[in-house]
Amino acid sequence: MNSFGATILDAEGHRLTADEKALFRDSKPFGFILFARNIDTPDQVRALCDDFREAAGHDAPITTDQEGGRVQRLRAPTWREWQPPLDFVKAAGAKAAEAMYIRFRLIAHELYALGIDSNCAPMVDVPGVDTHEFLYNRCYGLDAASVAMMGQAANDGMLAGGVLPVIKHIPGHGRATADSHFELPRVTAPHADLERVDFAPFKALRDTPMGMTAHVVYEAIDTAPATLSTRMMQVIRDDIGFDNLIMTDDISMKALSGSLSDLSREAIAAGCDVILHCNGTLAERAEVAQAAGEMGEAALRRAQRALSYRQKPDDIDITALEAQLEALLGEGVHG
């Protein structure tokens, strides 16, 4: 069984530089992630995906954040624009699960055509009255059962389209009142409430191929953020039952304090399988790659299991699917 570097890394521009190719050749990242700065034309994106895989020396999964709404890397006029998920679900009403499936089947169609075979979705955080605005309208409903149902529909749509879902932000970011891009959120809810609400969608969707952590402290369980907490990782693995591959949320986010190398080592030691690092310099990416090292035996098993979910897209008529969504939502709702 071939090993991989325990990282998911990014690139600075539209094509890899010679130095980036050398880093990826040496560190063999498990996967890669694309941002808006990496996306210009379909041919360019396909070429960049080829660059990534050639440099890493294996058929690396390539992911992005194509949620719809504010968080989407592929944008008009070349690709579809989507309403924020919560607005979309409300517009679809009783047909929301069917509409959500089609939404993510169409997203998968666009991603797969570019060589992108993963997506950092579904986001099954359950919002509350105080949920920070950076997260609120990215949610899929207002209660755990609805969120889980929409998340499963999104999963099914992506898998049918040949794209591996990444469930986030495990074990739940919905109660956070701070933006973890800039500060560390702390949640004070009792453990029983977390299990009943926040953890429930993740438990329902525990067979999702990959998951992404929440940089959140759950004070009823541990004083460390979930990404760096052995206790929280035990909750995720044992109580929630998620035994597939877990990547960190971006290890460079300001919710976490410390050097990139220390944070990477702490996250691996806590039980994360892969370090996600975004928006850094070449030297920072190299630092993370060195600190993360190669995947351990358990992480490698989970990585291979995640990749086993890969399949060729089912044979569908995209035009007919678009018309079906129009009929569900009404003219102009999805862009």
Short mmCIF file of C-alpha atoms in Angstrom, two decimals:
data_model
loop_
_atom_site.label_atom_id
_atom_site.label_comp_id
_atom_site.label_asym_id
_atom_site.label_seq_id
_atom_site.Cartn_x
_atom_site.Cartn_y
_atom_site.Cartn_z
CA MET A 1 0.00 0.00 0.00
CA ASN A 2 1.55 3.27 -1.13
CA SER A 3 1.80 6.00 1.47
CA PHE A 4 0.97 9.69 1.07
CA GLY A 5 2.00 12.86 2.80
CA ALA A 6 -0.57 13.72 5.49
CA THR A 7 -1.45 17.02 3.82
CA ILE A 8 -3.88 18.71 1.49
CA LEU A 9 -2.14 21.73 -0.05
CA ASP A 10 -2.86 24.52 -2.52
CA ALA A 11 -1.15 26.57 -5.21
CA GLU A 12 -0.54 30.28 -5.65
CA GLY A 13 -1.81 30.73 -9.20
CA HIS A 14 -3.21 29.25 -12.39
CA ARG A 15 -0.33 26.79 -12.94
CA LEU A 16 2.28 25.29 -10.67
CA THR A 17 5.66 26.94 -10.36
CA ALA A 18 8.84 24.89 -10.57
CA ASP A 19 9.27 25.25 -6.79
CA GLU A 20 5.73 24.06 -6.12
CA LYS A 21 6.25 21.04 -8.35
CA ALA A 22 9.43 20.20 -6.45
CA LEU A 23 7.68 20.50 -3.07
CA PHE A 24 4.79 18.30 -4.14
CA ARG A 25 7.13 15.76 -5.73
CA ASP A 26 9.08 15.48 -2.48
CA SER A 27 6.16 15.53 -0.02
CA LYS A 28 3.53 13.61 -2.07
CA PRO A 29 0.45 15.31 -0.57
CA PHE A 30 -2.64 13.16 -0.21
CA GLY A 31 -4.66 15.83 -1.98
CA PHE A 32 -5.01 19.41 -3.13
CA ILE A 33 -7.51 22.26 -2.85
CA LEU A 34 -8.42 25.00 -5.32
CA PHE A 35 -9.44 28.59 -4.61
CA ALA A 36 -10.75 31.40 -6.81
CA ARG A 37 -7.19 32.54 -7.52
CA ASN A 38 -6.54 29.16 -9.15
CA ILE A 39 -9.51 29.32 -11.51
CA ASP A 40 -9.64 31.07 -14.88
CA THR A 41 -10.85 28.93 -17.78
CA PRO A 42 -11.95 25.28 -17.98
CA ASP A 43 -8.84 24.30 -19.94
CA GLN A 44 -6.59 26.07 -17.43
CA VAL A 45 -8.22 24.33 -14.46
CA ARG A 46 -7.92 20.94 -16.11
CA ALA A 47 -4.24 21.61 -16.80
CA LEU A 48 -3.65 22.67 -13.18
CA CYS A 49 -5.32 19.49 -11.90
CA ASP A 50 -3.04 17.48 -14.18
CA ASP A 51 -0.05 19.43 -12.79
CA PHE A 52 -1.04 18.57 -9.22
CA ARG A 53 -1.40 14.85 -9.87
CA GLU A 54 1.75 14.59 -11.96
CA ALA A 55 3.79 16.39 -9.31
CA ALA A 56 2.41 14.28 -6.44
CA GLY A 57 2.96 11.08 -8.38
CA HIS A 58 -0.50 9.64 -7.77
CA ASP A 59 -4.16 10.18 -8.63
CA ALA A 60 -4.61 12.69 -5.82
CA PRO A 61 -8.12 13.84 -4.91
CA ILE A 62 -8.59 17.51 -5.72
CA THR A 63 -11.20 19.42 -3.76
CA THR A 64 -12.64 22.92 -3.55
CA ASP A 65 -15.40 24.83 -1.74
CA GLN A 66 -18.40 24.87 -4.05
CA GLU A 67 -21.23 25.31 -1.55
CA GLY A 68 -23.16 27.95 -3.47
CA GLY A 69 -23.94 31.45 -2.30
CA ARG A 70 -21.02 33.35 -0.86
CA VAL A 71 -18.79 30.28 -0.77
CA GLN A 72 -18.29 29.09 -4.33
CA ARG A 73 -15.05 29.09 -6.29
CA LEU A 74 -16.54 28.48 -9.75
CA ARG A 75 -18.58 31.52 -10.73
CA ALA A 76 -20.54 33.05 -13.60
CA PRO A 77 -20.35 33.58 -16.46
CA THR A 78 -18.51 30.30 -17.08
CA TRP A 79 -20.22 28.31 -14.33
CA ARG A 80 -23.56 28.39 -12.53
CA GLU A 81 -24.30 30.79 -9.71
CA TRP A 82 -26.27 29.39 -6.78
CA GLN A 83 -28.35 30.89 -4.02
CA PRO A 84 -27.03 30.51 -0.47
CA PRO A 85 -28.05 27.03 0.74
CA LEU A 86 -30.49 28.19 3.42
CA ASP A 87 -32.31 30.47 0.98
CA PHE A 88 -32.37 27.69 -1.60
CA VAL A 89 -33.86 25.18 0.84
CA LYS A 90 -36.52 27.66 1.96
CA ALA A 91 -37.43 28.42 -1.67
CA ALA A 92 -37.80 24.72 -2.47
CA GLY A 93 -40.15 24.08 0.46
CA ALA A 94 -41.53 20.53 0.53
CA LYS A 95 -39.34 19.60 -2.46
CA ALA A 96 -36.13 20.72 -0.77
CA ALA A 97 -34.45 17.31 -0.59
CA GLU A 98 -35.09 16.62 -4.27
CA ALA A 99 -33.89 20.10 -5.20
CA MET A 100 -30.78 19.72 -3.05
CA TYR A 101 -29.91 16.45 -4.77
CA ILE A 102 -30.17 18.11 -8.18
CA ARG A 103 -28.22 21.17 -7.04
CA PHE A 104 -25.27 19.04 -5.98
CA ARG A 105 -25.55 16.69 -8.94
CA LEU A 106 -25.17 19.74 -11.20
CA ILE A 107 -22.30 21.08 -9.08
CA ALA A 108 -20.62 17.67 -9.35
CA HIS A 109 -21.07 17.74 -13.12
CA GLU A 110 -19.19 21.03 -13.37
CA LEU A 111 -16.44 19.97 -10.97
CA TYR A 112 -15.83 16.55 -12.49
CA ALA A 113 -15.51 18.01 -16.00
CA LEU A 114 -12.54 20.05 -14.72
CA GLY A 115 -10.73 17.19 -12.98
CA ILE A 116 -11.98 18.24 -9.51
CA ASP A 117 -13.25 15.09 -7.84
CA SER A 118 -14.09 16.29 -4.32
CA ASN A 119 -16.07 19.10 -2.74
CA CYS A 120 -15.96 20.52 0.79
CA ALA A 121 -19.67 19.99 1.31
CA PRO A 122 -22.18 19.19 2.71
CA MET A 123 -22.01 21.63 5.59
CA VAL A 124 -24.35 20.15 8.19
CA ASP A 125 -23.82 22.57 11.04
CA VAL A 126 -27.13 23.30 12.81
CA PRO A 127 -27.68 27.05 13.24
CA GLY A 128 -29.16 28.77 16.24
CA VAL A 129 -30.38 32.26 17.03
CA ASP A 130 -26.83 33.47 17.76
CA THR A 131 -24.97 31.71 14.93
CA HIS A 132 -22.35 34.00 13.41
CA GLU A 133 -23.39 35.53 10.09
CA PHE A 134 -20.37 34.05 8.31
CA LEU A 135 -22.04 30.64 8.74
CA TYR A 136 -25.79 31.17 9.07
CA ASN A 137 -27.06 31.24 5.49
CA ARG A 138 -24.60 28.51 4.50
CA CYS A 139 -26.66 26.09 6.62
CA TYR A 140 -29.20 23.63 5.20
CA GLY A 141 -32.06 24.05 7.65
CA LEU A 142 -32.96 25.16 11.17
CA ASP A 143 -33.11 21.81 12.98
CA ALA A 144 -30.92 18.71 13.11
CA ALA A 145 -33.28 16.38 11.25
CA SER A 146 -33.79 18.77 8.33
CA VAL A 147 -30.07 19.50 8.08
CA ALA A 148 -29.27 15.78 8.03
CA MET A 149 -31.85 15.13 5.31
CA MET A 150 -30.50 17.93 3.11
CA GLY A 151 -26.93 16.81 3.77
CA GLN A 152 -27.74 13.28 2.66
CA ALA A 153 -29.34 14.58 -0.53
CA ALA A 154 -26.21 16.66 -1.23
CA ASN A 155 -23.99 13.64 -0.57
CA ASP A 156 -26.02 11.47 -2.91
CA GLY A 157 -25.92 14.06 -5.68
CA MET A 158 -22.17 14.50 -5.49
CA LEU A 159 -21.39 10.78 -5.30
CA ALA A 160 -23.63 10.13 -8.31
CA GLY A 161 -21.63 12.76 -10.17
CA GLY A 162 -18.25 11.22 -9.35
CA VAL A 163 -17.33 13.74 -6.63
CA LEU A 164 -16.28 12.84 -3.07
CA PRO A 165 -18.12 14.84 -0.38
CA VAL A 166 -16.37 16.30 2.67
CA ILE A 167 -18.77 16.74 5.58
CA LYS A 168 -18.10 19.81 7.71
CA HIS A 169 -17.51 21.17 10.30
CA ILE A 170 -17.40 18.07 12.46
CA PRO A 171 -18.65 17.84 15.23
CA GLY A 172 -20.69 21.05 14.66
CA HIS A 173 -20.00 24.77 14.21
CA GLY A 174 -23.57 26.03 14.47
CA ARG A 175 -23.49 27.37 18.04
CA ALA A 176 -20.35 29.41 17.40
CA THR A 177 -20.85 33.15 17.74
CA ALA A 178 -17.39 34.01 16.38
CA ASP A 179 -15.82 33.57 12.93
CA SER A 180 -13.08 30.96 13.27
CA HIS A 181 -11.20 32.54 10.38
CA PHE A 182 -10.30 35.33 12.82
CA GLU A 183 -10.83 34.11 16.40
CA LEU A 184 -11.45 30.95 18.39
CA PRO A 185 -15.15 30.29 19.05
CA ARG A 186 -16.14 28.80 22.39
CA VAL A 187 -19.35 26.86 22.87
CA THR A 188 -20.73 26.48 26.41
CA ALA A 189 -23.71 24.20 25.72
CA PRO A 190 -24.02 21.05 27.84
CA HIS A 191 -22.72 17.81 26.36
CA ALA A 192 -26.24 16.37 26.21
CA ASP A 193 -27.47 19.32 24.11
CA LEU A 194 -24.53 18.95 21.75
CA GLU A 195 -25.31 15.28 21.26
CA ARG A 196 -29.00 15.90 20.70
CA VAL A 197 -28.60 18.74 18.18
CA ASP A 198 -25.12 19.56 16.93
CA PHE A 199 -23.67 16.07 16.65
CA ALA A 200 -26.83 14.45 15.26
CA PRO A 201 -26.43 15.30 11.54
CA PHE A 202 -22.83 14.12 11.61
CA LYS A 203 -23.91 10.84 13.20
CA ALA A 204 -26.59 10.42 10.53
CA LEU A 205 -24.03 11.07 7.78
CA ARG A 206 -21.14 9.19 9.37
CA ASP A 207 -20.55 7.18 6.17
CA THR A 208 -19.49 10.32 4.24
CA PRO A 209 -16.04 9.59 2.71
CA MET A 210 -14.28 12.52 4.39
CA GLY A 211 -14.87 15.04 7.14
CA MET A 212 -13.43 18.44 8.08
CA THR A 213 -12.95 19.54 11.68
CA ALA A 214 -14.34 22.59 13.46
CA HIS A 215 -11.87 24.99 15.05
CA VAL A 216 -14.22 25.32 18.02
CA VAL A 217 -13.84 24.71 21.76
CA TYR A 218 -16.68 22.69 23.32
CA GLU A 219 -16.18 23.64 26.94
CA ALA A 220 -18.37 20.84 28.30
CA ILE A 221 -15.94 18.30 26.83
CA ASP A 222 -12.45 19.84 26.54
CA THR A 223 -10.58 23.13 26.76
CA ALA A 224 -8.78 22.62 23.42
CA PRO A 225 -10.35 23.25 20.00
CA ALA A 226 -11.71 20.08 18.38
CA THR A 227 -8.95 20.04 15.74
CA LEU A 228 -6.30 19.72 18.46
CA SER A 229 -8.26 17.72 21.04
CA THR A 230 -7.74 14.01 21.59
CA ARG A 231 -10.93 13.96 23.66
CA MET A 232 -12.98 15.58 20.88
CA MET A 233 -11.53 13.21 18.32
CA GLN A 234 -12.64 10.32 20.54
CA VAL A 235 -16.13 11.83 20.57
CA ILE A 236 -16.07 12.06 16.77
CA ARG A 237 -14.78 8.51 16.32
CA ASP A 238 -16.64 6.70 19.10
CA ASP A 239 -19.79 8.66 19.94
CA ILE A 240 -20.59 10.10 16.52
CA GLY A 241 -19.18 6.99 14.84
CA PHE A 242 -17.28 8.77 12.06
CA ASP A 243 -14.42 6.45 11.14
CA ASN A 244 -13.62 7.82 7.69
CA LEU A 245 -10.85 10.26 6.79
CA ILE A 246 -10.72 13.47 8.82
CA MET A 247 -8.92 16.55 7.57
CA THR A 248 -8.42 19.66 9.63
CA ASP A 249 -10.06 22.89 8.68
CA ASP A 250 -7.37 25.24 7.37
CA ILE A 251 -4.57 24.96 9.92
CA SER A 252 -3.57 28.59 9.25
CA MET A 253 -6.87 30.09 10.40
CA LYS A 254 -6.50 32.57 13.24
CA ALA A 255 -8.73 30.52 15.55
CA LEU A 256 -5.61 28.46 16.26
CA SER A 257 -2.52 29.89 17.90
CA GLY A 258 0.99 28.54 17.52
CA SER A 259 3.43 27.78 14.76
CA LEU A 260 2.21 25.89 11.72
CA SER A 261 4.57 23.03 12.49
CA ASP A 262 3.42 22.73 16.10
CA LEU A 263 -0.25 22.94 15.12
CA SER A 264 0.21 20.31 12.41
CA ARG A 265 1.89 17.92 14.81
CA GLU A 266 -0.75 18.54 17.50
CA ALA A 267 -3.60 17.88 15.09
CA ILE A 268 -2.05 14.62 13.90
CA ALA A 269 -1.37 13.59 17.50
CA ALA A 270 -4.99 14.37 18.42
CA GLY A 271 -6.22 11.98 15.74
CA CYS A 272 -6.68 14.00 12.54
CA ASP A 273 -5.58 12.09 9.45
CA VAL A 274 -4.65 14.97 7.15
CA ILE A 275 -3.61 18.60 7.61
CA LEU A 276 -5.36 21.10 5.33
CA HIS A 277 -3.21 24.16 4.75
CA CYS A 278 -4.41 27.06 2.59
CA ASN A 279 -3.28 30.52 1.55
CA GLY A 280 0.32 30.29 2.70
CA THR A 281 3.75 30.90 1.24
CA LEU A 282 5.79 28.12 -0.29
CA ALA A 283 7.92 28.04 2.86
CA GLU A 284 4.82 27.65 5.03
CA ARG A 285 3.52 24.81 2.89
CA ALA A 286 6.89 23.11 3.18
CA GLU A 287 6.81 23.59 6.96
CA VAL A 288 3.40 21.96 7.21
CA ALA A 289 4.38 19.10 4.91
CA GLN A 290 7.47 18.35 6.97
CA ALA A 291 5.64 18.51 10.30
CA ALA A 292 2.70 16.39 9.11
CA GLY A 293 4.96 13.72 7.64
CA GLU A 294 3.56 10.61 6.03
CA MET A 295 0.18 9.15 6.87
CA GLY A 296 0.18 6.56 9.62
CA GLU A 297 -1.30 3.12 9.11
CA ALA A 298 -4.80 3.99 10.38
CA ALA A 299 -4.91 7.24 8.41
CA LEU A 300 -3.79 5.45 5.28
CA ARG A 301 -6.56 2.89 5.67
CA ARG A 302 -9.10 5.69 5.96
CA ALA A 303 -7.59 7.44 2.94
CA GLN A 304 -7.89 4.31 0.83
CA ARG A 305 -11.46 3.84 2.04
CA ALA A 306 -12.31 7.42 1.06
CA LEU A 307 -10.85 6.91 -2.40
CA SER A 308 -12.84 3.68 -2.78
CA TYR A 309 -15.99 5.82 -2.96
CA ARG A 310 -14.81 7.16 -6.32
CA GLN A 311 -17.03 6.22 -9.21
CA LYS A 312 -17.73 7.37 -12.72
CA PRO A 313 -20.68 9.77 -12.95
CA ASP A 314 -24.03 8.21 -13.67
CA ASP A 315 -25.44 8.74 -17.14
CA ILE A 316 -27.90 11.62 -16.94
CA ASP A 317 -29.28 14.32 -19.21
CA ILE A 318 -28.00 17.57 -17.68
CA THR A 319 -30.45 19.71 -19.66
CA ALA A 320 -33.36 17.62 -18.41
CA LEU A 321 -32.04 17.87 -14.87
CA GLU A 322 -31.84 21.66 -15.13
CA ALA A 323 -35.43 21.73 -16.37
CA GLN A 324 -36.49 19.54 -13.47
CA LEU A 325 -34.92 21.96 -11.03
CA GLU A 326 -36.60 24.91 -12.74
CA ALA A 327 -39.92 23.15 -12.31
CA LEU A 328 -39.22 22.57 -8.63
CA LEU A 329 -38.09 26.06 -7.81
CA GLY A 330 -39.62 28.37 -10.37
CA GLU A 331 -37.92 30.52 -12.99
CA GLY A 332 -34.73 32.26 -11.94
CA VAL A 333 -34.31 30.83 -8.44
CA HIS A 334 -31.06 28.95 -8.98
CA GLY A 335 -29.43 31.31 -11.44
#
